[in-house]
């Protein structure tokens, strides 16, 4: 493989990173494990006999590298998995937990093999949250079989187990996912953003930037949920969400966080907004995070606001980009902002 090694493997870098992200639930860990995969591949290059494609060989290395990590780390979580919904009650404190992290669509687009796309049902936040409940080897079998479409024999060989054991693990993994995935998942908006979804996102941005909780309320399903990693507190209905917004958006409230500016983006094949916040007494709008939305039948049924994700992952600066000062609520939804 020698001097052609870098050329052979570099074309698969992004898809290997996405594979590691599915396995680990962390964008930062996925970057590290993709690098670890190529380091292991480089060390083992003389033993590559060409019986399988380079792509299959790299996936095998990456999967086992992820299993090594999963053997010594706890599963990643979201706030609604930790306890019942709560009510807004003043300031809250961040919790140092292994939070599940979102992934920008710009990486998914770069990772898709030629003439293929990464479908939402295998990368959406709810799917990844359910996958976190699987033991590591069940998780690996599920991803190799149901996401990558590997045959049972090839999956068993990659994990150095029997076909019977791999099939048994797959059955158990599928059963767990059926229990953990939302019942109305099939009703969610899929594929490219529709005109209605784009219009809904524009209204969402306009309502937040205006600091208008009532306008946000009109976009939410009555049973809408809102989670806010790294905070364990979460809200389980529209009333609680709007009550919290009334505190955080009202300049007269002691709990006011400031004023928001937002840009439409995409994450995990879901509509999302990149958020900048100007806190009371400050001049600049600074990077705040990314909020993913779940849309059903024209209403927002879930909001997942991640404050700890880096702006660079979305190709955005740390302070509000001046070129968007006049974007209004009509900014174009796109994968990489």
Short mmCIF file of C-alpha atoms in Angstrom, two decimals:
data_model
loop_
_atom_site.label_atom_id
_atom_site.label_comp_id
_atom_site.label_asym_id
_atom_site.label_seq_id
_atom_site.Cartn_x
_atom_site.Cartn_y
_atom_site.Cartn_z
CA UNK A 1 0.00 0.00 0.00
CA UNK A 2 3.07 2.18 0.76
CA UNK A 3 3.08 5.67 -0.69
CA UNK A 4 -0.50 5.38 -1.97
CA UNK A 5 -1.84 4.87 1.54
CA UNK A 6 -2.88 8.46 2.20
CA UNK A 7 -4.62 8.74 -1.16
CA UNK A 8 -6.50 5.47 -0.62
CA UNK A 9 -7.78 6.23 2.86
CA UNK A 10 -8.32 9.99 2.70
CA UNK A 11 -11.38 9.60 0.47
CA UNK A 12 -13.07 7.70 3.31
CA UNK A 13 -12.13 10.07 6.15
CA UNK A 14 -15.51 11.80 6.51
CA UNK A 15 -17.62 8.64 6.33
CA UNK A 16 -15.40 6.91 8.89
CA UNK A 17 -15.84 9.92 11.17
CA UNK A 18 -19.63 9.70 10.80
CA UNK A 19 -19.47 5.97 11.52
CA UNK A 20 -17.56 6.67 14.73
CA UNK A 21 -20.09 9.39 15.59
CA UNK A 22 -22.97 6.89 15.28
CA UNK A 23 -21.12 4.48 17.53
CA UNK A 24 -20.04 7.02 20.16
CA UNK A 25 -22.60 9.84 20.08
CA UNK A 26 -19.88 12.48 20.30
CA UNK A 27 -18.55 14.60 17.46
CA UNK A 28 -15.28 15.31 19.28
CA UNK A 29 -14.72 11.63 20.09
CA UNK A 30 -15.56 10.72 16.50
CA UNK A 31 -12.81 13.01 15.22
CA UNK A 32 -10.32 11.41 17.59
CA UNK A 33 -11.39 7.87 16.67
CA UNK A 34 -11.25 8.57 12.95
CA UNK A 35 -7.65 9.66 13.45
CA UNK A 36 -7.00 6.57 15.57
CA UNK A 37 -8.46 4.43 12.79
CA UNK A 38 -6.03 5.78 10.23
CA UNK A 39 -3.13 5.42 12.65
CA UNK A 40 -4.03 1.76 13.21
CA UNK A 41 -4.48 1.27 9.48
CA UNK A 42 -1.07 2.77 8.79
CA UNK A 43 0.59 0.45 11.30
CA UNK A 44 -1.22 -2.56 9.80
CA UNK A 45 -0.84 -1.56 6.14
CA UNK A 46 1.68 -4.29 5.30
CA UNK A 47 -0.81 -6.91 6.49
CA UNK A 48 -3.62 -5.71 4.22
CA UNK A 49 -4.09 -8.52 1.70
CA UNK A 50 -6.81 -6.96 -0.43
CA UNK A 51 -9.40 -9.67 0.27
CA UNK A 52 -11.85 -6.90 1.13
CA UNK A 53 -12.00 -3.32 -0.11
CA UNK A 54 -10.00 -0.61 1.63
CA UNK A 55 -13.33 0.92 2.71
CA UNK A 56 -14.47 -2.33 4.40
CA UNK A 57 -11.06 -2.74 6.01
CA UNK A 58 -11.22 0.79 7.46
CA UNK A 59 -14.76 0.28 8.78
CA UNK A 60 -13.60 -2.89 10.51
CA UNK A 61 -10.71 -1.07 12.17
CA UNK A 62 -12.91 1.88 13.14
CA UNK A 63 -15.60 -0.34 14.66
CA UNK A 64 -13.14 -2.15 16.85
CA UNK A 65 -11.47 1.12 17.86
CA UNK A 66 -14.88 2.40 18.96
CA UNK A 67 -15.55 -0.80 20.90
CA UNK A 68 -12.30 -0.26 22.80
CA UNK A 69 -13.52 3.20 23.82
CA UNK A 70 -17.05 2.06 24.70
CA UNK A 71 -15.67 -0.65 26.97
CA UNK A 72 -14.36 2.00 29.38
CA UNK A 73 -16.84 4.89 29.02
CA UNK A 74 -20.47 5.32 30.11
CA UNK A 75 -23.20 5.79 27.54
CA UNK A 76 -24.05 9.29 26.41
CA UNK A 77 -27.34 10.73 27.61
CA UNK A 78 -29.96 13.40 27.09
CA UNK A 79 -31.79 15.19 29.93
CA UNK A 80 -35.16 13.49 29.34
CA UNK A 81 -33.48 10.12 30.00
CA UNK A 82 -32.39 11.13 33.50
CA UNK A 83 -35.63 11.97 35.25
CA UNK A 84 -39.11 13.49 34.93
CA UNK A 85 -39.84 16.85 33.34
CA UNK A 86 -39.63 19.89 35.58
CA UNK A 87 -40.80 23.48 35.79
CA UNK A 88 -38.80 26.72 35.44
CA UNK A 89 -37.65 27.95 38.84
CA UNK A 90 -34.88 30.50 38.40
CA UNK A 91 -31.19 29.88 37.60
CA UNK A 92 -30.04 26.35 36.83
CA UNK A 93 -26.59 24.80 36.94
CA UNK A 94 -24.85 22.79 34.23
CA UNK A 95 -24.11 19.14 34.93
CA UNK A 96 -20.83 17.49 33.96
CA UNK A 97 -22.24 14.40 32.25
CA UNK A 98 -21.41 12.51 29.01
CA UNK A 99 -23.99 14.31 26.88
CA UNK A 100 -25.05 13.12 23.45
CA UNK A 101 -23.91 15.66 20.88
CA UNK A 102 -25.38 16.87 17.56
CA UNK A 103 -23.68 16.59 14.17
CA UNK A 104 -23.75 19.27 11.43
CA UNK A 105 -25.21 18.20 8.10
CA UNK A 106 -22.15 19.64 6.38
CA UNK A 107 -20.17 16.65 7.72
CA UNK A 108 -22.90 14.21 6.71
CA UNK A 109 -22.93 15.62 3.18
CA UNK A 110 -19.14 15.31 2.91
CA UNK A 111 -19.32 11.75 4.26
CA UNK A 112 -21.98 10.39 1.89
CA UNK A 113 -20.49 7.96 -0.64
CA UNK A 114 -20.92 8.89 -4.30
CA UNK A 115 -24.57 8.78 -5.47
CA UNK A 116 -25.76 8.15 -1.90
CA UNK A 117 -27.07 10.13 1.04
CA UNK A 118 -27.04 9.56 4.76
CA UNK A 119 -30.71 9.06 5.58
CA UNK A 120 -32.24 10.81 8.53
CA UNK A 121 -33.59 7.68 10.18
CA UNK A 122 -30.03 6.45 10.81
CA UNK A 123 -28.59 9.72 12.13
CA UNK A 124 -31.41 11.69 13.77
CA UNK A 125 -31.05 12.55 17.44
CA UNK A 126 -33.79 10.17 18.62
CA UNK A 127 -32.12 7.25 16.80
CA UNK A 128 -28.73 8.00 18.33
CA UNK A 129 -30.27 8.38 21.79
CA UNK A 130 -31.90 4.95 21.44
CA UNK A 131 -28.66 3.39 20.17
CA UNK A 132 -26.94 4.57 23.35
CA UNK A 133 -28.98 2.02 25.33
CA UNK A 134 -27.37 -0.85 23.44
CA UNK A 135 -24.35 -2.73 24.82
CA UNK A 136 -21.29 -1.96 22.69
CA UNK A 137 -21.26 -5.16 20.61
CA UNK A 138 -25.00 -5.01 19.96
CA UNK A 139 -24.51 -1.42 18.88
CA UNK A 140 -21.74 -2.43 16.49
CA UNK A 141 -23.77 -5.26 14.97
CA UNK A 142 -26.79 -2.99 14.49
CA UNK A 143 -24.80 -0.27 12.76
CA UNK A 144 -22.90 -2.69 10.53
CA UNK A 145 -26.02 -4.65 9.53
CA UNK A 146 -28.87 -2.12 9.46
CA UNK A 147 -27.00 1.10 8.62
CA UNK A 148 -24.14 -0.08 6.42
CA UNK A 149 -25.99 -3.11 5.06
CA UNK A 150 -23.22 -5.61 5.73
CA UNK A 151 -24.11 -9.31 5.45
CA UNK A 152 -24.12 -11.42 8.61
CA UNK A 153 -20.92 -13.30 7.73
CA UNK A 154 -18.93 -10.13 7.09
CA UNK A 155 -20.24 -8.55 10.30
CA UNK A 156 -19.30 -11.61 12.34
CA UNK A 157 -15.81 -11.65 10.84
CA UNK A 158 -15.28 -7.97 11.64
CA UNK A 159 -16.22 -8.55 15.27
CA UNK A 160 -14.44 -11.91 15.49
CA UNK A 161 -17.57 -13.77 16.53
CA UNK A 162 -19.88 -16.40 15.04
CA UNK A 163 -22.69 -15.67 12.60
CA UNK A 164 -25.16 -17.08 15.12
CA UNK A 165 -23.90 -14.74 17.84
CA UNK A 166 -24.01 -11.74 15.50
CA UNK A 167 -27.59 -12.56 14.45
CA UNK A 168 -28.66 -12.96 18.05
CA UNK A 169 -27.11 -9.62 18.97
CA UNK A 170 -28.91 -7.97 16.05
CA UNK A 171 -32.30 -9.34 17.15
CA UNK A 172 -31.78 -8.04 20.69
CA UNK A 173 -30.62 -4.65 19.41
CA UNK A 174 -33.65 -4.25 17.14
CA UNK A 175 -35.98 -5.14 20.01
CA UNK A 176 -34.40 -2.47 22.22
CA UNK A 177 -34.74 0.15 19.49
CA UNK A 178 -38.42 -0.65 19.04
CA UNK A 179 -38.90 0.07 22.73
CA UNK A 180 -36.84 3.26 22.78
CA UNK A 181 -37.75 5.04 19.54
CA UNK A 182 -40.67 7.52 19.60
CA UNK A 183 -44.01 6.03 18.53
CA UNK A 184 -44.72 8.80 15.99
CA UNK A 185 -41.26 8.76 14.46
CA UNK A 186 -42.62 7.87 10.99
CA UNK A 187 -44.59 11.13 10.94
CA UNK A 188 -41.55 13.36 11.25
CA UNK A 189 -40.41 15.51 8.35
CA UNK A 190 -37.74 13.64 6.37
CA UNK A 191 -35.45 14.40 3.45
CA UNK A 192 -34.74 17.91 2.21
CA UNK A 193 -36.54 20.75 4.02
CA UNK A 194 -40.01 21.40 2.62
CA UNK A 195 -41.39 24.88 1.95
CA UNK A 196 -43.64 24.52 5.00
CA UNK A 197 -40.73 23.51 7.21
CA UNK A 198 -38.64 26.42 5.95
CA UNK A 199 -41.50 28.83 6.67
CA UNK A 200 -41.94 27.37 10.16
CA UNK A 201 -38.24 27.83 10.90
CA UNK A 202 -38.38 31.46 9.74
CA UNK A 203 -41.29 32.10 12.12
CA UNK A 204 -39.39 30.37 14.93
CA UNK A 205 -36.36 32.59 14.38
CA UNK A 206 -38.49 35.74 14.16
CA UNK A 207 -40.29 34.88 17.41
CA UNK A 208 -37.06 34.26 19.33
CA UNK A 209 -35.28 37.32 17.98
CA UNK A 210 -38.29 39.45 18.92
CA UNK A 211 -38.26 37.96 22.42
CA UNK A 212 -41.91 36.95 21.99
CA UNK A 213 -42.83 33.79 23.97
CA UNK A 214 -46.44 33.94 22.74
CA UNK A 215 -45.24 33.78 19.14
CA UNK A 216 -43.06 30.78 19.99
CA UNK A 217 -46.05 29.14 21.67
CA UNK A 218 -48.07 29.29 18.47
CA UNK A 219 -45.46 27.10 16.77
CA UNK A 220 -45.34 24.40 19.46
CA UNK A 221 -47.45 21.28 19.84
CA UNK A 222 -49.16 21.19 23.23
CA UNK A 223 -47.04 18.15 24.20
CA UNK A 224 -43.80 19.65 22.91
CA UNK A 225 -40.64 18.83 24.85
CA UNK A 226 -37.52 20.93 25.35
CA UNK A 227 -34.12 19.70 26.51
CA UNK A 228 -31.06 21.87 27.10
CA UNK A 229 -27.80 19.95 27.60
CA UNK A 230 -25.72 20.49 29.73
CA UNK A 231 -28.69 21.09 32.08
CA UNK A 232 -30.63 18.17 33.52
CA UNK A 233 -33.82 20.23 33.79
CA UNK A 234 -36.17 19.71 30.85
CA UNK A 235 -39.74 20.66 30.00
CA UNK A 236 -42.49 18.27 28.94
CA UNK A 237 -45.20 20.53 27.50
CA UNK A 238 -45.83 23.81 25.73
CA UNK A 239 -47.00 25.58 28.89
CA UNK A 240 -43.75 24.87 30.74
CA UNK A 241 -41.62 25.88 27.76
CA UNK A 242 -43.42 29.20 27.34
CA UNK A 243 -43.25 29.89 31.08
CA UNK A 244 -39.48 29.39 30.95
CA UNK A 245 -39.17 31.65 27.90
CA UNK A 246 -41.22 34.33 29.61
CA UNK A 247 -38.58 34.45 32.34
CA UNK A 248 -35.50 34.22 30.13
CA UNK A 249 -36.60 36.63 27.37
CA UNK A 250 -38.21 39.38 29.45
CA UNK A 251 -35.73 42.25 29.97
CA UNK A 252 -37.49 43.08 33.24
CA UNK A 253 -36.97 39.58 34.63
CA UNK A 254 -33.98 38.90 36.91
CA UNK A 255 -33.58 35.64 34.97
CA UNK A 256 -33.33 37.34 31.56
CA UNK A 257 -30.46 35.85 29.55
CA UNK A 258 -30.41 38.58 26.90
CA UNK A 259 -31.37 38.87 23.24
CA UNK A 260 -30.88 36.22 20.56
CA UNK A 261 -29.87 36.25 16.92
CA UNK A 262 -30.28 33.06 14.90
CA UNK A 263 -29.27 31.51 11.60
CA UNK A 264 -31.02 28.52 9.99
CA UNK A 265 -28.78 25.45 9.72
CA UNK A 266 -29.20 21.67 9.56
CA UNK A 267 -28.02 19.08 12.06
CA UNK A 268 -28.61 15.32 12.13
CA UNK A 269 -30.79 15.79 9.03
CA UNK A 270 -33.15 17.92 11.12
CA UNK A 271 -34.03 21.63 10.95
CA UNK A 272 -31.92 23.61 13.37
CA UNK A 273 -30.80 27.10 14.31
CA UNK A 274 -27.34 28.38 15.16
CA UNK A 275 -27.79 30.78 18.06
CA UNK A 276 -25.93 33.88 19.21
CA UNK A 277 -26.71 35.63 22.50
CA UNK A 278 -26.10 39.20 23.63
CA UNK A 279 -26.22 39.03 27.40
CA UNK A 280 -27.43 41.97 29.50
CA UNK A 281 -24.77 44.69 29.63
CA UNK A 282 -22.80 43.27 26.68
CA UNK A 283 -22.36 44.73 23.21
CA UNK A 284 -21.76 41.69 20.99
CA UNK A 285 -23.87 38.67 20.22
CA UNK A 286 -21.62 35.72 21.07
CA UNK A 287 -21.92 32.07 20.09
CA UNK A 288 -24.48 30.27 22.24
CA UNK A 289 -25.09 26.91 20.57
CA UNK A 290 -27.31 24.95 18.21
CA UNK A 291 -30.96 24.01 18.67
CA UNK A 292 -32.41 21.03 16.78
CA UNK A 293 -36.15 20.91 16.08
CA UNK A 294 -38.46 17.97 15.53
CA UNK A 295 -41.43 18.80 13.29
CA UNK A 296 -44.67 16.83 13.04
CA UNK A 297 -47.69 17.89 10.98
CA UNK A 298 -46.63 21.55 10.91
CA UNK A 299 -45.85 21.87 14.63
CA UNK A 300 -42.65 21.70 16.64
CA UNK A 301 -42.84 18.70 18.95
CA UNK A 302 -39.30 18.78 20.33
CA UNK A 303 -36.50 21.29 20.86
CA UNK A 304 -32.97 20.20 21.75
CA UNK A 305 -30.72 23.15 22.60
CA UNK A 306 -27.01 22.30 22.86
CA UNK A 307 -24.93 25.06 24.45
CA UNK A 308 -21.57 23.28 24.54
CA UNK A 309 -21.08 22.58 20.82
CA UNK A 310 -18.31 24.54 19.06
CA UNK A 311 -19.16 27.15 16.42
CA UNK A 312 -16.34 25.87 14.22
CA UNK A 313 -18.16 22.57 13.64
CA UNK A 314 -20.83 24.55 11.78
CA UNK A 315 -18.30 26.72 9.99
CA UNK A 316 -19.40 29.77 11.97
CA UNK A 317 -17.50 32.45 13.94
CA UNK A 318 -17.61 33.03 17.69
CA UNK A 319 -19.39 36.37 17.34
CA UNK A 320 -22.42 37.24 15.21
CA UNK A 321 -21.30 37.50 11.55
CA UNK A 322 -21.86 41.08 10.39
CA UNK A 323 -22.89 39.94 6.90
CA UNK A 324 -26.08 38.55 8.43
CA UNK A 325 -27.13 41.77 10.15
CA UNK A 326 -29.93 42.28 7.64
CA UNK A 327 -30.92 38.66 7.18
CA UNK A 328 -34.23 39.15 9.01
CA UNK A 329 -36.29 36.03 9.53
CA UNK A 330 -35.99 35.03 5.89
CA UNK A 331 -32.51 33.55 5.87
CA UNK A 332 -32.10 30.52 3.62
CA UNK A 333 -32.00 27.14 5.39
CA UNK A 334 -28.79 25.37 4.48
CA UNK A 335 -26.46 22.64 5.58
CA UNK A 336 -23.44 24.72 6.52
CA UNK A 337 -24.86 28.17 7.23
#
